[in-house]
CSV table of C-alpha atoms in Angstrom, one decimal:
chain,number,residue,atom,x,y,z
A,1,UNK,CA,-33.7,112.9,14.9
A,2,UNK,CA,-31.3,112.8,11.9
A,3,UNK,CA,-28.8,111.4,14.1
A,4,UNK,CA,-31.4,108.9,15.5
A,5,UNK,CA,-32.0,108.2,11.6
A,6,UNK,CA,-28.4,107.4,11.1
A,7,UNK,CA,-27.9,105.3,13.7
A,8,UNK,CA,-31.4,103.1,13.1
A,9,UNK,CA,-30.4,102.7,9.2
A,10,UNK,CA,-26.2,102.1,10.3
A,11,UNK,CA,-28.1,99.9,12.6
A,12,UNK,CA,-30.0,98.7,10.3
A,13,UNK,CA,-27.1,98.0,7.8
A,14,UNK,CA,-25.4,96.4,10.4
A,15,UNK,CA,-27.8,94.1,11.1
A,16,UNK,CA,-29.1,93.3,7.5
A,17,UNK,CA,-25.2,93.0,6.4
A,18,UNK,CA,-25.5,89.8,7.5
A,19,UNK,CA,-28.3,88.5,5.9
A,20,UNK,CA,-27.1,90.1,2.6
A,21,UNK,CA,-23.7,88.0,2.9
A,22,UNK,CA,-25.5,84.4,3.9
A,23,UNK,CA,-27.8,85.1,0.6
A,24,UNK,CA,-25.0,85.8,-1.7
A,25,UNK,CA,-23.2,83.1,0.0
A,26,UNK,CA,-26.5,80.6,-0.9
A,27,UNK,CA,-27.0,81.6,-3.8
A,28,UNK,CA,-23.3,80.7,-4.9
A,29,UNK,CA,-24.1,77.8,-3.6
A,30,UNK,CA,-27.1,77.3,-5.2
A,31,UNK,CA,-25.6,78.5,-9.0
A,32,UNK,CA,-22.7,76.1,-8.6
A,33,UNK,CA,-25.2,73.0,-8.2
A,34,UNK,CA,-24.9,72.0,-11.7
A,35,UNK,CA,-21.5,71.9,-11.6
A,36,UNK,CA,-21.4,69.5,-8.8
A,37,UNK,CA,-23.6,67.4,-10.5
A,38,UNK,CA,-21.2,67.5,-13.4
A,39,UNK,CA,-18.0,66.1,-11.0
A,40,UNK,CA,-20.2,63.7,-9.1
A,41,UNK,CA,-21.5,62.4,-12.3
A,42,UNK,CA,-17.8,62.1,-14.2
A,43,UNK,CA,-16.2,60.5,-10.9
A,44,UNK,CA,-18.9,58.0,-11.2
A,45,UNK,CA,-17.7,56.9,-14.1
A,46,UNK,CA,-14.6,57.3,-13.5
A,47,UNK,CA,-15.1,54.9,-10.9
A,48,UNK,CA,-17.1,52.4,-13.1
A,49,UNK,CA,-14.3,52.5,-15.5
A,50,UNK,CA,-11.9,51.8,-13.3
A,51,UNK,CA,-14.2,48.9,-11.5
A,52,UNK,CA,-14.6,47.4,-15.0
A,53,UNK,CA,-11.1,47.4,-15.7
A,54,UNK,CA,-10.0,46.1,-11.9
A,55,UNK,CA,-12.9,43.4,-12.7
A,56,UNK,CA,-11.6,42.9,-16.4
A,57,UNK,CA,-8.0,42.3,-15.2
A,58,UNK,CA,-9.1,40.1,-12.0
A,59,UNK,CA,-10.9,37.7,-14.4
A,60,UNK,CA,-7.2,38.0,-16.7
A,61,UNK,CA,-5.4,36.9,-13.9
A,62,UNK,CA,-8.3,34.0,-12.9
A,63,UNK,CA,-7.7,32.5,-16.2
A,64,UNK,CA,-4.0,32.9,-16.2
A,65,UNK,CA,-4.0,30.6,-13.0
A,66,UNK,CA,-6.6,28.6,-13.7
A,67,UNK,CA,-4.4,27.7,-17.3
A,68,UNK,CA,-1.2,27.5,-14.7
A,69,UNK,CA,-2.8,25.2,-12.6
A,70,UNK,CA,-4.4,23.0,-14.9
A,71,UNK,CA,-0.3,22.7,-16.9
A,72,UNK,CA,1.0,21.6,-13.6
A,73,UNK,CA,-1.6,18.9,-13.2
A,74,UNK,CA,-1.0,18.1,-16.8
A,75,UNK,CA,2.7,18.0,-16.4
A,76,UNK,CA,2.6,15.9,-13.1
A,77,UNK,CA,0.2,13.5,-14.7
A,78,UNK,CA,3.1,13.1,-17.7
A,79,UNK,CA,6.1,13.2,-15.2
A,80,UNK,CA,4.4,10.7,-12.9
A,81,UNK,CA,3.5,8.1,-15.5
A,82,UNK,CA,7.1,8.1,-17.0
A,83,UNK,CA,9.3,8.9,-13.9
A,84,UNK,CA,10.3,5.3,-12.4
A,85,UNK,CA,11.4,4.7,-9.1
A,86,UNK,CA,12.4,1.3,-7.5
A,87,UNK,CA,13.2,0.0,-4.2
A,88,UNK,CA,15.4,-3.6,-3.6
A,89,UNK,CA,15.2,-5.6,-0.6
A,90,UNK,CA,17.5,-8.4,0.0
A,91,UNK,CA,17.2,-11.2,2.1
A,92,UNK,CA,19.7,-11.9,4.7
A,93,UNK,CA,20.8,-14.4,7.3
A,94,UNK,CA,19.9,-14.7,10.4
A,95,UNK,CA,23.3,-14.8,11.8
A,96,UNK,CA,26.0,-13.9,9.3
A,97,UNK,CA,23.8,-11.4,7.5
A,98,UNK,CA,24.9,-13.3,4.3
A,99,UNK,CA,22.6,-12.0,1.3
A,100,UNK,CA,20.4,-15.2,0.3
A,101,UNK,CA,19.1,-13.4,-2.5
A,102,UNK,CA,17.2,-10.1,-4.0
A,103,UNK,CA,14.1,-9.0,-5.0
A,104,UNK,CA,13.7,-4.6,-7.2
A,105,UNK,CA,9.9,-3.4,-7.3
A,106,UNK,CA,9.7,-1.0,-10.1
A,107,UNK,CA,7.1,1.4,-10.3
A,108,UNK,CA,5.4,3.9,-12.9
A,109,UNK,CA,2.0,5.6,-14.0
A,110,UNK,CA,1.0,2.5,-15.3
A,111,UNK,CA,1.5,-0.3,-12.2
A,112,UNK,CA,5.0,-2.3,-10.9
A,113,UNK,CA,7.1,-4.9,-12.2
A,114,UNK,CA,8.6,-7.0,-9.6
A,115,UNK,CA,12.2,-8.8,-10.6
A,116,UNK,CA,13.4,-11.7,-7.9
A,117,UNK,CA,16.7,-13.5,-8.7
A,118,UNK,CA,19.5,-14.8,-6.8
A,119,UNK,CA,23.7,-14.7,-7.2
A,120,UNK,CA,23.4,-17.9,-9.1
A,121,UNK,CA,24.2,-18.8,-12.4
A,122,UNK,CA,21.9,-21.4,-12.4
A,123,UNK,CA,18.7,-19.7,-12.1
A,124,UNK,CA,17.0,-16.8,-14.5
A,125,UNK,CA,15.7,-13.5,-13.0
A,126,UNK,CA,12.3,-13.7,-12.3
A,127,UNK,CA,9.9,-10.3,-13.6
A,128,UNK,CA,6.2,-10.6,-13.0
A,129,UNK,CA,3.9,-7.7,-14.1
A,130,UNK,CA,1.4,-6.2,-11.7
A,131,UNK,CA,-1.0,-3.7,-13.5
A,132,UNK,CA,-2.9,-0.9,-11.5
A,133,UNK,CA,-4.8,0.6,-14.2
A,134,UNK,CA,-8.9,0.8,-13.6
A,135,UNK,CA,-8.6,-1.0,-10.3
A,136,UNK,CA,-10.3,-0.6,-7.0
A,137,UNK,CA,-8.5,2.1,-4.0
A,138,UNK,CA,-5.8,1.6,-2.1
A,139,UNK,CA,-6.6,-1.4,0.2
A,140,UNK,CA,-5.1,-3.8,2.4
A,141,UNK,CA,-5.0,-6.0,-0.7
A,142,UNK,CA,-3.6,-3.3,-3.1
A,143,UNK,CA,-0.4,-3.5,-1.7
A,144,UNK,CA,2.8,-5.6,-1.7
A,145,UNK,CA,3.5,-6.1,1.9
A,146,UNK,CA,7.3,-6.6,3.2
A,147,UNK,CA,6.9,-10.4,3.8
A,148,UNK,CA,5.5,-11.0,0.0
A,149,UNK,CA,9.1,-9.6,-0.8
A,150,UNK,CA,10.3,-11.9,1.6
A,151,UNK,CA,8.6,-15.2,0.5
A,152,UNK,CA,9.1,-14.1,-3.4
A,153,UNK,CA,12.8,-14.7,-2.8
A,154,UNK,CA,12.2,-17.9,0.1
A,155,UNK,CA,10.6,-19.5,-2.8
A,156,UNK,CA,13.2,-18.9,-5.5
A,157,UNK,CA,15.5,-21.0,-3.3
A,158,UNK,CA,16.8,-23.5,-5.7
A,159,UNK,CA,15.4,-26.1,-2.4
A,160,UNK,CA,11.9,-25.4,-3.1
A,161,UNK,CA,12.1,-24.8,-6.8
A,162,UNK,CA,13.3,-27.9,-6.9
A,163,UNK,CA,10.6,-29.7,-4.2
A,164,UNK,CA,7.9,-27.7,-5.6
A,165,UNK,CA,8.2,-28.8,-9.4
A,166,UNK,CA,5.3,-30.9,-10.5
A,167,UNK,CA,3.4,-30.6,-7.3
A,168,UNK,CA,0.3,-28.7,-6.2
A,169,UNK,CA,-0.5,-26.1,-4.0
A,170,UNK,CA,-3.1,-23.5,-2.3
A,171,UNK,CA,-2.3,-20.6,-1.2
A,172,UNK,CA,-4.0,-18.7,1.6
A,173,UNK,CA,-4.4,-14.8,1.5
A,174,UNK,CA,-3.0,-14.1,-1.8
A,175,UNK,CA,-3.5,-10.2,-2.1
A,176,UNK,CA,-1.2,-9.0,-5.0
A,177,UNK,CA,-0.2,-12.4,-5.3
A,178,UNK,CA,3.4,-12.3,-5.5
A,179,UNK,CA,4.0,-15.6,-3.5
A,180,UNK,CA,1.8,-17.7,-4.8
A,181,UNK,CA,3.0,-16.7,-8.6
A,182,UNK,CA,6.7,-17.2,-7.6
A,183,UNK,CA,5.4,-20.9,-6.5
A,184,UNK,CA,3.9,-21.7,-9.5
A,185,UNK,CA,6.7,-20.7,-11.6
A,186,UNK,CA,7.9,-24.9,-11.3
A,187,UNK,CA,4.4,-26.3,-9.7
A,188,UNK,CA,1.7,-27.8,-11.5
A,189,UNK,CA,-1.3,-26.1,-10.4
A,190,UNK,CA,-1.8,-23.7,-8.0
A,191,UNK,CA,-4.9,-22.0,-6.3
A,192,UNK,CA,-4.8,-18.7,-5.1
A,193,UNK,CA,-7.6,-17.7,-2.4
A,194,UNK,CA,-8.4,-14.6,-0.7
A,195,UNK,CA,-11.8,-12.8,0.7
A,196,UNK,CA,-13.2,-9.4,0.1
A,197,UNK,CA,-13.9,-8.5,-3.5
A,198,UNK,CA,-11.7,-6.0,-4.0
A,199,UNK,CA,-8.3,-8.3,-3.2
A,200,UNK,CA,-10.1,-10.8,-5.5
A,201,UNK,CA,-10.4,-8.0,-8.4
A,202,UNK,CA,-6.3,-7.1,-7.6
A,203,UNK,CA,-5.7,-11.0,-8.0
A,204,UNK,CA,-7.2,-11.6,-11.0
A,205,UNK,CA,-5.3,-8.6,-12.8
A,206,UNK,CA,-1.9,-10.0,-10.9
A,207,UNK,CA,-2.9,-13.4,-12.8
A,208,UNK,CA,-2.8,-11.7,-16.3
A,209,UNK,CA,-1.4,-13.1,-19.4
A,210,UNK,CA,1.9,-11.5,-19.0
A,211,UNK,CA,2.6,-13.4,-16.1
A,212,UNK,CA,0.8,-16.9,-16.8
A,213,UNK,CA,3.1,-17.2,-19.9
A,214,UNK,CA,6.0,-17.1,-17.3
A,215,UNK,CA,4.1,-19.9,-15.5
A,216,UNK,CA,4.4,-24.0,-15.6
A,217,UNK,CA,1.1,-24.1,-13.2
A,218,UNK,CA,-2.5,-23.6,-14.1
A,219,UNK,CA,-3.5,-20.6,-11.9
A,220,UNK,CA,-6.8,-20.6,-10.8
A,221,UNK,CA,-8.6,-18.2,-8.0
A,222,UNK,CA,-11.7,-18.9,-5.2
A,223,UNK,CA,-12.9,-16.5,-3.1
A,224,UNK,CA,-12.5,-18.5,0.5
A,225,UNK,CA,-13.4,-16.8,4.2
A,226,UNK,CA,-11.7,-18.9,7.1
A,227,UNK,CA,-14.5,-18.1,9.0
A,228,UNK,CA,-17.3,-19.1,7.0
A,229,UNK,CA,-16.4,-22.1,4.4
A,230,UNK,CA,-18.0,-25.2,4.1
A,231,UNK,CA,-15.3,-27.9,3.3
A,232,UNK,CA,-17.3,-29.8,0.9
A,233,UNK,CA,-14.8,-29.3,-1.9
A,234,UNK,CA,-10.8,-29.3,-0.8
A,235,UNK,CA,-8.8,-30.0,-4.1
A,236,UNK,CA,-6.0,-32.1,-3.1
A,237,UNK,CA,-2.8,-30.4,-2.7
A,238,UNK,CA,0.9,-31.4,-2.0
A,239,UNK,CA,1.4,-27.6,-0.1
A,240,UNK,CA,-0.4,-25.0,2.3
A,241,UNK,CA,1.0,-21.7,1.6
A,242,UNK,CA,0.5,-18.4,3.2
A,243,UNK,CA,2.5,-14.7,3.4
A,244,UNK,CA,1.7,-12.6,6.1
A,245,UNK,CA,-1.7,-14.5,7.0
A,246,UNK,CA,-1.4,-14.9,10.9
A,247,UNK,CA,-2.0,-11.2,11.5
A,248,UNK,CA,-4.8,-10.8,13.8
A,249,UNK,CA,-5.1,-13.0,17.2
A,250,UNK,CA,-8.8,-13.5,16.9
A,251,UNK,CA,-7.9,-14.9,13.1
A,252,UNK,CA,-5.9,-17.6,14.5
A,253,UNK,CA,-8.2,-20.1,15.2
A,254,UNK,CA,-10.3,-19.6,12.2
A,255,UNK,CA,-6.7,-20.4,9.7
A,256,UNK,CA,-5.5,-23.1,11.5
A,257,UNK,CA,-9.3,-25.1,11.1
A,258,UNK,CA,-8.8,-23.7,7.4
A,259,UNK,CA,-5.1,-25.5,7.2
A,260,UNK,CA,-6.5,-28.7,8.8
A,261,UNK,CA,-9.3,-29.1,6.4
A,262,UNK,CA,-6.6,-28.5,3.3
A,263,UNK,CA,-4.1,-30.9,4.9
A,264,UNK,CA,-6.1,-33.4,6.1
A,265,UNK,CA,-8.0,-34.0,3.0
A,266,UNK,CA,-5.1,-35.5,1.5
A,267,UNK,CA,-4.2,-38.9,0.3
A,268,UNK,CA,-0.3,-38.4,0.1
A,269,UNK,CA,1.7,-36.2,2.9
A,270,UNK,CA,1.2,-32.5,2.7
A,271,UNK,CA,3.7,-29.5,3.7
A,272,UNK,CA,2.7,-25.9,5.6
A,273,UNK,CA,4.7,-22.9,4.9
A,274,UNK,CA,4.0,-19.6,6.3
A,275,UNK,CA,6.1,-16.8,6.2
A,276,UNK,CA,5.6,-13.9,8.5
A,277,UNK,CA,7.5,-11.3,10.6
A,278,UNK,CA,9.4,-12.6,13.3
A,279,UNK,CA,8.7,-9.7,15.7
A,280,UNK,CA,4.7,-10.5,15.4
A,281,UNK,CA,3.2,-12.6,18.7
A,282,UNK,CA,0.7,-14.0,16.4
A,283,UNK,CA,3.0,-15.3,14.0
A,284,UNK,CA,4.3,-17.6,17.1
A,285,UNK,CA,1.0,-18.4,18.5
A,286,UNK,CA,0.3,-20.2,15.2
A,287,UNK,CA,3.9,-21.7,15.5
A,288,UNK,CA,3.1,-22.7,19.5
A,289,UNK,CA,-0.3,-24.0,18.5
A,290,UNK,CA,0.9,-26.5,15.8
A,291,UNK,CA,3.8,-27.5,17.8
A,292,UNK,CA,2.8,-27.8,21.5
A,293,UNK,CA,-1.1,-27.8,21.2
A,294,UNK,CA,-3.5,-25.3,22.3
A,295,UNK,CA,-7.2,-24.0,23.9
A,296,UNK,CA,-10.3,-25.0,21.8
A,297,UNK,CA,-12.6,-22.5,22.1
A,298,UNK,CA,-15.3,-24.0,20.1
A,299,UNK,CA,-15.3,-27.2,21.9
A,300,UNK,CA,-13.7,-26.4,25.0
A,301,UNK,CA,-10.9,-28.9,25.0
A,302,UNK,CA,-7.3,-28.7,25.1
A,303,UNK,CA,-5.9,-29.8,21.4
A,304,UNK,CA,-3.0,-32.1,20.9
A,305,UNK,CA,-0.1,-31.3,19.2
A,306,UNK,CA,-0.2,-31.5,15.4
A,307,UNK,CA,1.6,-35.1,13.9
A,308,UNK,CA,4.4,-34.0,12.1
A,309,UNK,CA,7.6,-32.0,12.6
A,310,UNK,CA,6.8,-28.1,12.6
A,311,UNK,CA,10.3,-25.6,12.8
A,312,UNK,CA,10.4,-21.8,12.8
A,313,UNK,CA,13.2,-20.4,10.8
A,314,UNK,CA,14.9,-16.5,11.0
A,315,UNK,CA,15.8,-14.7,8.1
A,316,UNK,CA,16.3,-10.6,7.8
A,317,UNK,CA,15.0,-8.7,5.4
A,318,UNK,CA,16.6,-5.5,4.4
A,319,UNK,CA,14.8,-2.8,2.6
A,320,UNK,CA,15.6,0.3,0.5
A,321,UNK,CA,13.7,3.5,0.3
A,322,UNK,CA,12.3,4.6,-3.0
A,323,UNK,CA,15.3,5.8,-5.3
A,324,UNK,CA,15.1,7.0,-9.1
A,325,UNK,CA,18.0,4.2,-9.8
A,326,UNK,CA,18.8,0.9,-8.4
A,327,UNK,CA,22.2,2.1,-7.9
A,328,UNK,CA,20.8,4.5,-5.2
A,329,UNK,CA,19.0,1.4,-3.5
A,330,UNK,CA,22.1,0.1,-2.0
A,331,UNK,CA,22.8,3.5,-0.6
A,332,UNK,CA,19.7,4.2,1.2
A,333,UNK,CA,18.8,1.4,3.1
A,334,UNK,CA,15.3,2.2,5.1
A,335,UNK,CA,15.8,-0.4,7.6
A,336,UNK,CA,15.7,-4.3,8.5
A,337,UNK,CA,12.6,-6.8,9.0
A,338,UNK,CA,13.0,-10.4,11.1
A,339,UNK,CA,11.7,-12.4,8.9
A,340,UNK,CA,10.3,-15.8,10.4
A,341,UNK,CA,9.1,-19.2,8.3
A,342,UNK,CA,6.9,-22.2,9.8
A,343,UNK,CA,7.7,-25.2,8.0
A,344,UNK,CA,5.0,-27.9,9.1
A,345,UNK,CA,5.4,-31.3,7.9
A,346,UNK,CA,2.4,-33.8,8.5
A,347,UNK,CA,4.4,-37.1,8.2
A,348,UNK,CA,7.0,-36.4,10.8
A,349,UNK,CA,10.5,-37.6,9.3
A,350,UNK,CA,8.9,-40.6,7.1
A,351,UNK,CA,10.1,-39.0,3.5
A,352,UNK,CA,10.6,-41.2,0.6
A,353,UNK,CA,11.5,-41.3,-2.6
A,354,UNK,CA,7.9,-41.1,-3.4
A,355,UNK,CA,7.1,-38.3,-1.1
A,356,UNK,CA,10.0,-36.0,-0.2
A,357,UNK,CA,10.0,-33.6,2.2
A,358,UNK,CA,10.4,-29.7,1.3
A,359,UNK,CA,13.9,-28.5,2.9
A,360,UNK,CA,14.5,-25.3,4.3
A,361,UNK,CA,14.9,-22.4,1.8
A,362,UNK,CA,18.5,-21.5,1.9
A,363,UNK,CA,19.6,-24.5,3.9
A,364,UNK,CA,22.6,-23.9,4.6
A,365,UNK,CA,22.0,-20.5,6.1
A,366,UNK,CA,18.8,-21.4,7.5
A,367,UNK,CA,18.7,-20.9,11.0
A,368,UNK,CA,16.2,-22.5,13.4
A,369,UNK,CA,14.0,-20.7,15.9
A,370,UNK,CA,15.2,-21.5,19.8
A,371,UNK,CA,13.4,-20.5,22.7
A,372,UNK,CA,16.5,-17.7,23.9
A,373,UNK,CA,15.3,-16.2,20.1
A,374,UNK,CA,11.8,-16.2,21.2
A,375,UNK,CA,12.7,-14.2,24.4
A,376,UNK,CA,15.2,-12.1,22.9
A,377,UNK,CA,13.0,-10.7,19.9
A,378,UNK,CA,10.7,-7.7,20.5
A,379,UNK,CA,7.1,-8.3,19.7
A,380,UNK,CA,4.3,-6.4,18.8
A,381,UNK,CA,0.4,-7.7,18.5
């Protein structure tokens, strides 16, 4: 019984032992609760303070860049107005490659300055302003085009500065106007005409005061579409002049009914000059159509030839890249343009005193267009 006793209370122990332990264990548990809380509640803010800061130094470093960024903009803005760069293109013979004469853009923040001149004594350089300041995007208009650099020096040719003094002119296309502003340099009056609004708005600033002080014509501008203008007012003019206007085949038709109108509105003989890239089937389409006649597809006939003596002439213009000097021009040359000019006369070879004839720019270097030319010079549209 005693021993049974034992046994039931060791077995007793035993099996209470365990319960005895798991309390004591939960009610450490339980007593250390407080002190749990304590931790959790200073990691938290541990945490904060460290999020706060993280935040605090994230927005320290936004600023920073944002004031980086907004110096680099500033400083690019400064650099670009007063950093110049400039590009030269000269024009060369067809043959020889003899330079005929040169023509430096320069360009800054505030627009280009364009300087033509020849190797000659007997001329002065040539600088016309072309502000960019406040003016519409970057069109078709905004831009000087190679042949403009082209015709600048063509018509600085002592030949036509000497035909063109005194006489009138219109000039198809302007753009920038470049050409037509070299022209009026020596003529008497001079329209320039172009389309949209926006190459209207470039003309006008090209025509500023800067420029019209360097002029002996009157320059005045007309908005004129080839394919919609009534002819009811053609000012009379001794010249037709275009740069880089027989660009597009379906345009053809619609510039030469615009030449016809100008040049056969006229009292006195009248002259065509339009200067283009030689490697452009369009340009010789219009040079084909004046000289050998052509498809009327508005009244379904078969045109004549145009009366008159019409030539094509080959130059090569070479271009620079962009350089910080002029120096560096020579050095970099970007490549070389055929250049090609239609000289269209309406009174054949029947010049007088009264009524000369323009000659060829650069006559003596001038070459003319044959047909091997024509098959030997790689075309595009």
């Amino acid at each position: 019984m005693l021993r049974s006793s034992r046994k039931t209370i060791r077995d007793g122990k035993d099996s209470v032992a365990p319960e005895i332990k798991e309390t004591s264990i939960n009610t450490r548990k339980t007593h250390n609760i407080p002190a749990l809380v304590a931790r959790s509640s200073t990691t938290k803010a541990s945490t904060k303070r460290r999020h706060n800061k993280m935040q605090s130094r994230i927005r320290r470093q936004i600023i920073l860049a944002l004031v980086f960024v907004v110096h680099q903009v500033w400083s690019l803005s400064v650099s670009s107005k007063s950093r110049e760069v400039f590009r030269k293109s000269n024009l060369l013979s067809w043959k020889d490659k003899i330079v005929l004469g040169h023509c430096v853009e320069e360009r800054n923040g505030d627009g280009m300055a364009v300087r033509v001149w020849l190797d000659s004594e007997e001329q002065e350089d040539l600088v016309l302003s072309f502000p960019e300041e406040g003016m519409p995007g970057d069109g078709l208009a905004s831009q000087l085009w190679p042949m403009s650099l082209a015709s600048s020096i063509l018509l600085r040719s002592s030949e036509f500065q000497t035909w063109i003094s005194g006489k009138r002119f219109v000039e198809l296309g302007s753009g920038r106007g470049l050409t037509g502003l070299v022209a009026a340099a020596r003529a008497q009056s001079a329209l320039l005409t172009d389309n949209d609004a926006d190459a209207l708005a470039w003309l006008q600033s090209s025509t500023c005061p800067t420029n019209q002080r360097k002029l002996a014509s009157t320059v005045s501008i007309r908005q004129l579409d080839w394919r919609d203008y009534h002819y009811d007012s053609i000012p009379t003019v001794d010249l037709v002049l275009g740069s880089d206007i027989a660009y597009y085949f379906h345009l053809i038709r619609p510039l030469m009914d615009t030449i016809r109108a100008f040049m056969d509105n006229q009292k006195s003989p009248s002259s065509l000059m339009v200067i283009g890239q030689a490697n452009r089937e369009s340009q010789w389409d219009l040079y084909r159509n004046i000289r050998d006649g052509c498809y009327n597809q508005l009244t379904d006939e078969r045109e004549p030839p145009w009366q008159g003596t019409c030539q094509m002439l080959l130059y090569r213009l070479q271009m620079s890249d962009w350089c910080p000097t002029v120096k560096e021009c020579s050095e970099r040359i970007d490549g070389t343009i055929p250049v090609s000019l239609i000289l269209y006369n309406n009174v054949g070879d029947s010049a007088s005193e009264d009524t000369p004839l323009p000659m060829p720019p650069f006559q003596m270097h001038a070459h003319i267009a044959t047909e091997e030319d024509d098959v030997n010079i790689m075309k595009s549209f």
